Short mmCIF file of C-alpha atoms in Angstrom, two decimals:
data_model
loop_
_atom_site.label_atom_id
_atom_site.label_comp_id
_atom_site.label_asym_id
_atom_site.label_seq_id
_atom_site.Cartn_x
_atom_site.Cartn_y
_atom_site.Cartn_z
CA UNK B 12 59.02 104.13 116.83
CA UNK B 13 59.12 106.75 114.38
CA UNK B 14 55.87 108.10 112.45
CA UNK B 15 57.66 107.98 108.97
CA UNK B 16 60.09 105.64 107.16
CA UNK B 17 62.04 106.84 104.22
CA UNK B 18 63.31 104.70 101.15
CA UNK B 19 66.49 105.73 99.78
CA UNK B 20 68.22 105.17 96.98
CA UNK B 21 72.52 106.06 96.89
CA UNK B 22 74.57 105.53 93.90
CA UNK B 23 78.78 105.42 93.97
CA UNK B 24 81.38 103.37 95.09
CA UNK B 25 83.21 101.88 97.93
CA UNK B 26 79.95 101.00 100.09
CA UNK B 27 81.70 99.71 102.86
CA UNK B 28 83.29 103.10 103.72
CA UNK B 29 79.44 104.24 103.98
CA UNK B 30 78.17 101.46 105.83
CA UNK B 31 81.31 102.22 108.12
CA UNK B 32 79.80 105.47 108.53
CA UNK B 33 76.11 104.10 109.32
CA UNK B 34 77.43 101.74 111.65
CA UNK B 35 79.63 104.34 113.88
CA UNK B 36 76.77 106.72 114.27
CA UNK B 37 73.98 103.67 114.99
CA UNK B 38 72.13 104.06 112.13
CA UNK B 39 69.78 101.44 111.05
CA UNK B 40 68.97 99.81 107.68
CA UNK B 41 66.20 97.86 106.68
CA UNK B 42 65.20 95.98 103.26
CA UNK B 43 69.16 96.99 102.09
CA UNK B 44 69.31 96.06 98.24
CA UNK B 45 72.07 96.14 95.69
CA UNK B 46 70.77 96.13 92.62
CA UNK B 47 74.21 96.78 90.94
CA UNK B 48 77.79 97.30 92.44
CA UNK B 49 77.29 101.21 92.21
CA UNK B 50 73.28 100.99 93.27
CA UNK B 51 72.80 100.82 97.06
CA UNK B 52 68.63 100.87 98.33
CA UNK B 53 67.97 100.48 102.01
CA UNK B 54 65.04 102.23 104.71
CA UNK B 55 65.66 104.02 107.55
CA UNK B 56 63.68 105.99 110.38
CA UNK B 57 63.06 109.48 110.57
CA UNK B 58 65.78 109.58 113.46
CA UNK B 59 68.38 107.99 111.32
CA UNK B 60 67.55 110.34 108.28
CA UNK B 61 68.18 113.12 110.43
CA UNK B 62 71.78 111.68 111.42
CA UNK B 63 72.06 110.24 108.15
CA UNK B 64 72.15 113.72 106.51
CA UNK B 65 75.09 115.32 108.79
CA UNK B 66 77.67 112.76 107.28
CA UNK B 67 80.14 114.38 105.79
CA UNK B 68 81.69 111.44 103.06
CA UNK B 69 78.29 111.64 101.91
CA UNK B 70 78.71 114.15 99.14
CA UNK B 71 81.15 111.64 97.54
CA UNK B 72 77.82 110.34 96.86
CA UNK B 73 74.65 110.40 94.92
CA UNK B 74 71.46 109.69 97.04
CA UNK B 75 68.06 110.11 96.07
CA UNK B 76 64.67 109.47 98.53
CA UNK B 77 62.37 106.89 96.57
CA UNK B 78 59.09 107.47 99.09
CA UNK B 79 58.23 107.72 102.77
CA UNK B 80 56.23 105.83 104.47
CA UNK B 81 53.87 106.28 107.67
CA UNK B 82 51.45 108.68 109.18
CA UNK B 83 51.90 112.04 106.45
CA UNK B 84 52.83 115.13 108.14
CA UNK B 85 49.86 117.29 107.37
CA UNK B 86 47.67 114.71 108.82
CA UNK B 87 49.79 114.11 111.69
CA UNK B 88 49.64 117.90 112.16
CA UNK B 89 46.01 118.66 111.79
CA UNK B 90 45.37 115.85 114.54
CA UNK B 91 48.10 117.34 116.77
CA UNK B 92 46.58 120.72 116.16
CA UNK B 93 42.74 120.25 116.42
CA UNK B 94 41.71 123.39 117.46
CA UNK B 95 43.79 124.93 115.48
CA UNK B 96 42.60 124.16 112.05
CA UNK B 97 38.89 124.25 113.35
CA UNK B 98 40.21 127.81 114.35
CA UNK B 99 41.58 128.61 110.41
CA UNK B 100 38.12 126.57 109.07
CA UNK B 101 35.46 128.84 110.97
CA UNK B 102 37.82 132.45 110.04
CA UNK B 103 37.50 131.00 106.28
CA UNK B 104 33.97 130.77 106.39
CA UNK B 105 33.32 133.62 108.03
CA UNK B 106 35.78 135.75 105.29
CA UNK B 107 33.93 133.61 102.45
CA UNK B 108 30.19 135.03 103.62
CA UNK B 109 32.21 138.46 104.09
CA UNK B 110 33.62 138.59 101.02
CA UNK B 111 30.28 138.47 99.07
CA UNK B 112 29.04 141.50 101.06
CA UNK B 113 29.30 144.71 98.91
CA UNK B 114 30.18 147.71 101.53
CA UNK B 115 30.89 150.19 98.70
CA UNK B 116 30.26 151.08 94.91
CA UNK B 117 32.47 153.58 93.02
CA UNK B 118 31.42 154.55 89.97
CA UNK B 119 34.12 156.10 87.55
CA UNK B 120 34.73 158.20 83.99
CA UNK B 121 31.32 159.81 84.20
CA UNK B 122 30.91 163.15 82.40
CA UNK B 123 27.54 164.08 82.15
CA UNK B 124 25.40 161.04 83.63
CA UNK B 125 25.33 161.53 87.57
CA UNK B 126 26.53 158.90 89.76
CA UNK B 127 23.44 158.81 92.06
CA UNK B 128 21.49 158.07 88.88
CA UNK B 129 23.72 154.96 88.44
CA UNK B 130 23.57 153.72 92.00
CA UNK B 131 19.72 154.34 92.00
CA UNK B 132 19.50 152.40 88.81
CA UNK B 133 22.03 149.24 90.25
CA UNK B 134 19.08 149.53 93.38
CA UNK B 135 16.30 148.66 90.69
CA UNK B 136 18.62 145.21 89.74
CA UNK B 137 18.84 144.46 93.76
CA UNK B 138 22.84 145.71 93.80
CA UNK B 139 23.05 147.40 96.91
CA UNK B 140 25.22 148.58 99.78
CA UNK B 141 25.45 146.39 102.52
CA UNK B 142 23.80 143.32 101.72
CA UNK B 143 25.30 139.63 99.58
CA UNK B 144 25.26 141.02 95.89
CA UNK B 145 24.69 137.55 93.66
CA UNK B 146 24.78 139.22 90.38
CA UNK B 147 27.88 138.69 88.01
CA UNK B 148 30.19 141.52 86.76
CA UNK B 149 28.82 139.99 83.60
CA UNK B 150 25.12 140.71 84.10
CA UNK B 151 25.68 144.28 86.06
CA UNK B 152 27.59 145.16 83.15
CA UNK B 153 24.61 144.01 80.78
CA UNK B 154 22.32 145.53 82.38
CA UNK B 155 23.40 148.95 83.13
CA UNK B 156 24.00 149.22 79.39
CA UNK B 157 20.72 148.21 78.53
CA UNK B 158 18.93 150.65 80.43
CA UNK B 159 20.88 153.81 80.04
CA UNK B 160 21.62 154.73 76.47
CA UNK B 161 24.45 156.85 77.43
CA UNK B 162 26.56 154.33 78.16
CA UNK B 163 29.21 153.28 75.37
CA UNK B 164 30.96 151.22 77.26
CA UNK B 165 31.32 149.90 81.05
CA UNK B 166 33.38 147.71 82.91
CA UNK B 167 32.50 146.28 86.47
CA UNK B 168 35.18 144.73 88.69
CA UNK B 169 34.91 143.25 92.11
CA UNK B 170 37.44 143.84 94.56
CA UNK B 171 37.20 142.64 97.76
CA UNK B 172 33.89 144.31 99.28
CA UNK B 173 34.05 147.12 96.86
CA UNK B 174 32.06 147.01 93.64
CA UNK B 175 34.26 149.24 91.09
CA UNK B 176 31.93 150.31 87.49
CA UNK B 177 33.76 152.17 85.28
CA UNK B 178 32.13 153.70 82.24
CA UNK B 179 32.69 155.44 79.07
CA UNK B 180 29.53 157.50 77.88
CA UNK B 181 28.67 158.10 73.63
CA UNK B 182 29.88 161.06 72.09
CA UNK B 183 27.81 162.23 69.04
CA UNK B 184 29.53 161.80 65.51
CA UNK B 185 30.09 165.36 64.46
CA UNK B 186 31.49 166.63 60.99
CA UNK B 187 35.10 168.70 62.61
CA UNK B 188 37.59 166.17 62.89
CA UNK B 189 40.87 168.47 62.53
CA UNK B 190 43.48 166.65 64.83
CA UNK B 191 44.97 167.80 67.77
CA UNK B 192 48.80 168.92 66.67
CA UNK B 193 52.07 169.90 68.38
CA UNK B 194 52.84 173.47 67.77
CA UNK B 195 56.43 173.28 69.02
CA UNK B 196 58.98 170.53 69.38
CA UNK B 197 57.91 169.33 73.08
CA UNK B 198 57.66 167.14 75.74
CA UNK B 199 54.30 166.18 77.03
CA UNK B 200 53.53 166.75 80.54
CA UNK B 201 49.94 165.69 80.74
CA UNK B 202 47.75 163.71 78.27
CA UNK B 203 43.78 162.70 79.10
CA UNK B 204 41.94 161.79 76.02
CA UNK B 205 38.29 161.81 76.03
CA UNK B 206 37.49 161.63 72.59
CA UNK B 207 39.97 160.83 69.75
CA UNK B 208 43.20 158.15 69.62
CA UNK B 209 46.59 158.80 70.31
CA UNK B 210 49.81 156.81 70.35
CA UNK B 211 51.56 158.70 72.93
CA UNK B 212 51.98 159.03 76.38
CA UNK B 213 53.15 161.29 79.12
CA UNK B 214 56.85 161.99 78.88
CA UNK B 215 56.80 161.16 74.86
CA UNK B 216 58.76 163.70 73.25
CA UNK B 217 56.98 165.30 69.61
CA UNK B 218 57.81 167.51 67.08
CA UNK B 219 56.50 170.46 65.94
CA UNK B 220 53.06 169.43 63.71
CA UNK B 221 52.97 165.98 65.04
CA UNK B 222 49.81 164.52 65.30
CA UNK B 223 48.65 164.27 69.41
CA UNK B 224 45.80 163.19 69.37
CA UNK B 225 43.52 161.85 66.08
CA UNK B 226 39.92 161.90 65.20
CA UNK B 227 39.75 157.78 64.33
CA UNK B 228 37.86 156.19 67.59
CA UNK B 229 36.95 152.69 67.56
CA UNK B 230 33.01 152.19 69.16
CA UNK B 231 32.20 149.47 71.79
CA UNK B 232 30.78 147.52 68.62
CA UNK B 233 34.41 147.49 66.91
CA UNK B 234 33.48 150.64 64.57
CA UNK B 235 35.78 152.66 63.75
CA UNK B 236 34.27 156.37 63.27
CA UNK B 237 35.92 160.30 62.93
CA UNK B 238 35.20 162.28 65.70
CA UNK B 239 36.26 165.89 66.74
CA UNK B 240 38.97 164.69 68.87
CA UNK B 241 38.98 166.25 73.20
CA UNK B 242 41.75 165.87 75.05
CA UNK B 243 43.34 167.95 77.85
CA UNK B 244 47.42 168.23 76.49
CA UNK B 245 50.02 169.82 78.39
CA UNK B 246 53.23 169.82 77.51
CA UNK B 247 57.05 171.59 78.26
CA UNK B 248 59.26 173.49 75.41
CA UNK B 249 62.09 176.15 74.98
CA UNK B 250 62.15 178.77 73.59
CA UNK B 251 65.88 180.04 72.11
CA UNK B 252 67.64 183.15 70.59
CA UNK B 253 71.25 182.61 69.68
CA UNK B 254 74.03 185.50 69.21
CA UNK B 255 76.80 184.62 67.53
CA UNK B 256 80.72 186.35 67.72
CA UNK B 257 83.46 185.44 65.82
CA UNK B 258 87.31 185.71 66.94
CA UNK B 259 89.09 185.91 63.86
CA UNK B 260 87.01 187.98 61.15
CA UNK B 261 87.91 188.00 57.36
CA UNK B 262 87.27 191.07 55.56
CA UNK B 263 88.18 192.41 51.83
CA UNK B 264 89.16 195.68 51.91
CA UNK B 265 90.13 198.00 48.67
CA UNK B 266 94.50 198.37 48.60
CA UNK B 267 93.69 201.63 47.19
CA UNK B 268 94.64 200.80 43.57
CA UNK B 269 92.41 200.63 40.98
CA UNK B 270 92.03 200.04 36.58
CA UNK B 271 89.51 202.35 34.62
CA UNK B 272 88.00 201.11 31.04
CA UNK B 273 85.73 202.91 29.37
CA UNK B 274 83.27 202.55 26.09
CA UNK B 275 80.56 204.02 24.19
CA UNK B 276 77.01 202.30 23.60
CA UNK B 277 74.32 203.19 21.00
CA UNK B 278 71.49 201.16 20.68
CA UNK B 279 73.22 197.94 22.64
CA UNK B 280 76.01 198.22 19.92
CA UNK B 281 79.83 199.02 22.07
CA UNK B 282 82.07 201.30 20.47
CA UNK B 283 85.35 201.67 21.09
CA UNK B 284 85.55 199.02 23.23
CA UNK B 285 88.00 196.52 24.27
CA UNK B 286 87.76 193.68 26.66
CA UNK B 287 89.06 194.86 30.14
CA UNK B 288 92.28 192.72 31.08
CA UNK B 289 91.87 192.93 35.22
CA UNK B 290 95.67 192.48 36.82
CA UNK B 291 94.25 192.15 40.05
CA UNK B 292 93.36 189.04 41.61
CA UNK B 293 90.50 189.95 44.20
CA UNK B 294 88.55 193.18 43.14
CA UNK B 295 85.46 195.04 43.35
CA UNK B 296 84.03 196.18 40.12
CA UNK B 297 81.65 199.44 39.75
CA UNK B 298 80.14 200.42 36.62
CA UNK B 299 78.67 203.82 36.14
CA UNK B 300 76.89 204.92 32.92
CA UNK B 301 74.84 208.03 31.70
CA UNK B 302 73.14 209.37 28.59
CA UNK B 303 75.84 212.15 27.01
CA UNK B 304 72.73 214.11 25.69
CA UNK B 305 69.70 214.38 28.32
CA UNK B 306 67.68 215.47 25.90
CA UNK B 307 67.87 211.79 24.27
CA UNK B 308 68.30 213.68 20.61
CA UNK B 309 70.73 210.89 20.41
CA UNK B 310 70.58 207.83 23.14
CA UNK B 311 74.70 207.46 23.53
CA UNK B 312 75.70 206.24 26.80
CA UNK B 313 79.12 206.60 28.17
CA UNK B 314 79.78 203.16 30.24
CA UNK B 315 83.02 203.77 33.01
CA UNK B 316 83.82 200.54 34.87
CA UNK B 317 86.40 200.82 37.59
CA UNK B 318 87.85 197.82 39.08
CA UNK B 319 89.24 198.52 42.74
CA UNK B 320 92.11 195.79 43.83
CA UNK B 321 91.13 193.68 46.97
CA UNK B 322 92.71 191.78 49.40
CA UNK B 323 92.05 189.63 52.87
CA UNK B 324 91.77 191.59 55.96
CA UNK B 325 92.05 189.60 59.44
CA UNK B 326 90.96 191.46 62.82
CA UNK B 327 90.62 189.71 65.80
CA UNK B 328 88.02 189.93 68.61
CA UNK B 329 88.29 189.05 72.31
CA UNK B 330 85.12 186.96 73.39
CA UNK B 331 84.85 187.72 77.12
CA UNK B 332 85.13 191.45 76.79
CA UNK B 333 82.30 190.95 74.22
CA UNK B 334 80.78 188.21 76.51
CA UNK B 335 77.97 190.53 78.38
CA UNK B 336 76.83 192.26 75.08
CA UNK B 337 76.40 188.68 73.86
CA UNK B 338 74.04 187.06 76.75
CA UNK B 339 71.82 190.53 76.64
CA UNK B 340 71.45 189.89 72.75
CA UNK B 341 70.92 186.23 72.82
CA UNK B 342 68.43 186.85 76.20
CA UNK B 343 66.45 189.82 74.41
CA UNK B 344 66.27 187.67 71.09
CA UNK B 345 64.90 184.26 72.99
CA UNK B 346 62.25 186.93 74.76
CA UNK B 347 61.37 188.27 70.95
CA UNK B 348 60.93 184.73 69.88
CA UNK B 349 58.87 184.21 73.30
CA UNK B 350 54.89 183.56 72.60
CA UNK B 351 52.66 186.12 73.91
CA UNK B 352 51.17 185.79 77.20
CA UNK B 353 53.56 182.71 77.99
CA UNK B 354 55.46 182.68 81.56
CA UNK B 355 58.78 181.51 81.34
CA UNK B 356 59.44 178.48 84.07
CA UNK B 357 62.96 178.46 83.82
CA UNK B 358 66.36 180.06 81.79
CA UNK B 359 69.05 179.16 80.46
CA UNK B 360 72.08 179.73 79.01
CA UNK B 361 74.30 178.09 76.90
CA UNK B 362 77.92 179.11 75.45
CA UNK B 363 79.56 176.83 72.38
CA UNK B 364 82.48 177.23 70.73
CA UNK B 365 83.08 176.25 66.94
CA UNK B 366 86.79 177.06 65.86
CA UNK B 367 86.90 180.53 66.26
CA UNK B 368 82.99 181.21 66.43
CA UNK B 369 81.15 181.17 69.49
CA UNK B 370 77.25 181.06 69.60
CA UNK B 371 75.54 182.11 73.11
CA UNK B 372 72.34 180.54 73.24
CA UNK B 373 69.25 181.34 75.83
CA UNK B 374 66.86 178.67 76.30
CA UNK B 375 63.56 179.95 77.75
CA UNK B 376 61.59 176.66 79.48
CA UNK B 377 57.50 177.62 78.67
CA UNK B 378 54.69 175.43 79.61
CA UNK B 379 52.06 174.71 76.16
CA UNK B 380 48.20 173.99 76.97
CA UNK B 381 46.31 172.64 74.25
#
């Protein structure tokens, strides 16, 4: 007999094609009920489930297990299995007493306080090495910030047989809050704030006068206080110099023809003068003018005012036997623009083409500490 019955429940049509089915592969039914003409509820063993669920026509079908019935499995398997589970029971315990043990203590984000003076301190409050520790993260946590008043803030976390305390000691409220800035466009490498607030991380990209890192800190109590903000910043930029060359250059140039108009002036007043009609349509105009007596016994100036005819000019410039001259130019200007004492990590160089300007740009890679 088998161990565990099962109630199911099928729902479709054409029955007898099933039961045609059941009856072919010597499967048994017990307590069959039809509630409705599409509603079929019957029991069968274990055995028969098993065959029951290789029938193929039986995904013309809906069927549903209600319940079983019998001996449960986990039962039936902890009794076939004795030693077994008394086997899992006793390693439980014995990882459950284990697991209580503390083997090790790290203590972490210390600055000035020394970690012996914390693990001789956790001694006085019986939280020791090697023994059942049956304080609560709670109460360690309490207590070491009761008793040493450099402590701002700490944290203790249990992890298997490891006690981890991390803690974050005062700082003193002093008057210099100026805020930690970027002084280039870059790309943060490194970011450890001690002191301070800052909405960045590593990787963050900032421009040049950003704020890093801040002087607002909020307390362990929730106050929020200016400190001088201390942070160790790192960060990647480049440094450029850009030449540029143009293909086709524009020039005016004088034709060589030129109008002259000339006039008198005594005291601001123009004499003999008459308003110059230009016939040229691009021109350069040069005025000279002079006292006629030196001595100033009379102050007349003679005004001349040439006008020299202009036109468009066109010359045009091959880039790549200008090319070298270019990358030297654009290489020594990115070293002018270089900051002093900075080692360049990497080079390069860039050429870009505008309609008939080109710019060669050389981008020196420098690394920015903070």
């Amino acid at each position: 007999m088998s161990k565990t019955n099962y109630d199911i429940k099928v729902e479709g049509l054409n029955f007898d094609r099933l039961l045609r089915e059941f009856n072919r592969l010597n499967i048994t039914l017990f307590n069959v009920n039809k509630p409705s003409y599409k509603v079929m509820e019957f029991s069968i063993t274990t055995l028969d489930y098993l065959k029951l669920k290789k029938i193929g026509i039986l995904k013309n079908y809906k069927m549903q297990i209600i319940s079983k019935r019998g001996i449960p499995k986990l039962k039936y398997g902890i009794l076939k299995h004795l030693a077994l589970t008394i086997t899992g029971v006793v390693c439980f315990v014995i990882f459950l007493i284990f697991s209580n043990f503390t083997f090790k203590i790290n203590v972490l984000g210390l600055e000035t306080i020394k970690e012996q003076e914390i693990i001789e301190l956790l001694k006085t409050y019986n939280v020791k090495t090697n023994q059942i520790n049956h304080k609560s993260n709670e109460e360690i946590e309490k207590f070491l910030k009761q008793n040493n008043e450099k402590i701002s803030l700490v944290s203790v976390i249990k992890k298997g047989t490891n006690l981890i305390i991390n803690i974050k000691e005062k700082v003193d409220v002093i008057t210099d809050t100026t805020p930690i800035t970027a002084p280039y466009n870059m790309q943060i490498t490194k970011l450890n704030v001690k002191q301070g607030t800052t909405k960045f991380k590593v990787g963050d990209i900032v421009k040049k006068g950003e704020i890093i890192v801040s002087s607002s800190t909020i307390l362990s109590n929730g106050q929020t206080v200016n400190l001088t903000p201390i942070a160790e910043v790192e960060g990647e930029t480049w440094i450029n110099g850009t030449a540029e060359f143009e293909t086709n250059k524009t020039e005016l140039v004088r034709t060589g023809k030129k109008q002259k108009f000339s006039y008198f002036d005594f005291l601001g007043n123009k004499l003999f003068y008459k308003i110059p009609a230009v016939k040229f349509e691009k021109f350069e105009e040069v005025v000279y003018n002079d006292y006629i007596f030196k001595n100033w016994f009379l102050p007349i100036k003679f005004v001349k005012t040439t006008y020299y005819e202009l036109k468009e000019k066109t010359t045009s410039y091959n880039f790549e036997e200008n090319k070298e001259k270019l990358l030297k130019k654009s290489e020594t200007l990115a070293y002018q623009n270089l900051p002093e004492g900075k080692s360049v990590l990497e080079k390069n160089t860039v050429i870009n083409q505008v309609d008939s300007k080109y710019f060669v740009t050389t981008y020196l890679k420098i690394n920015i500490v903070l």
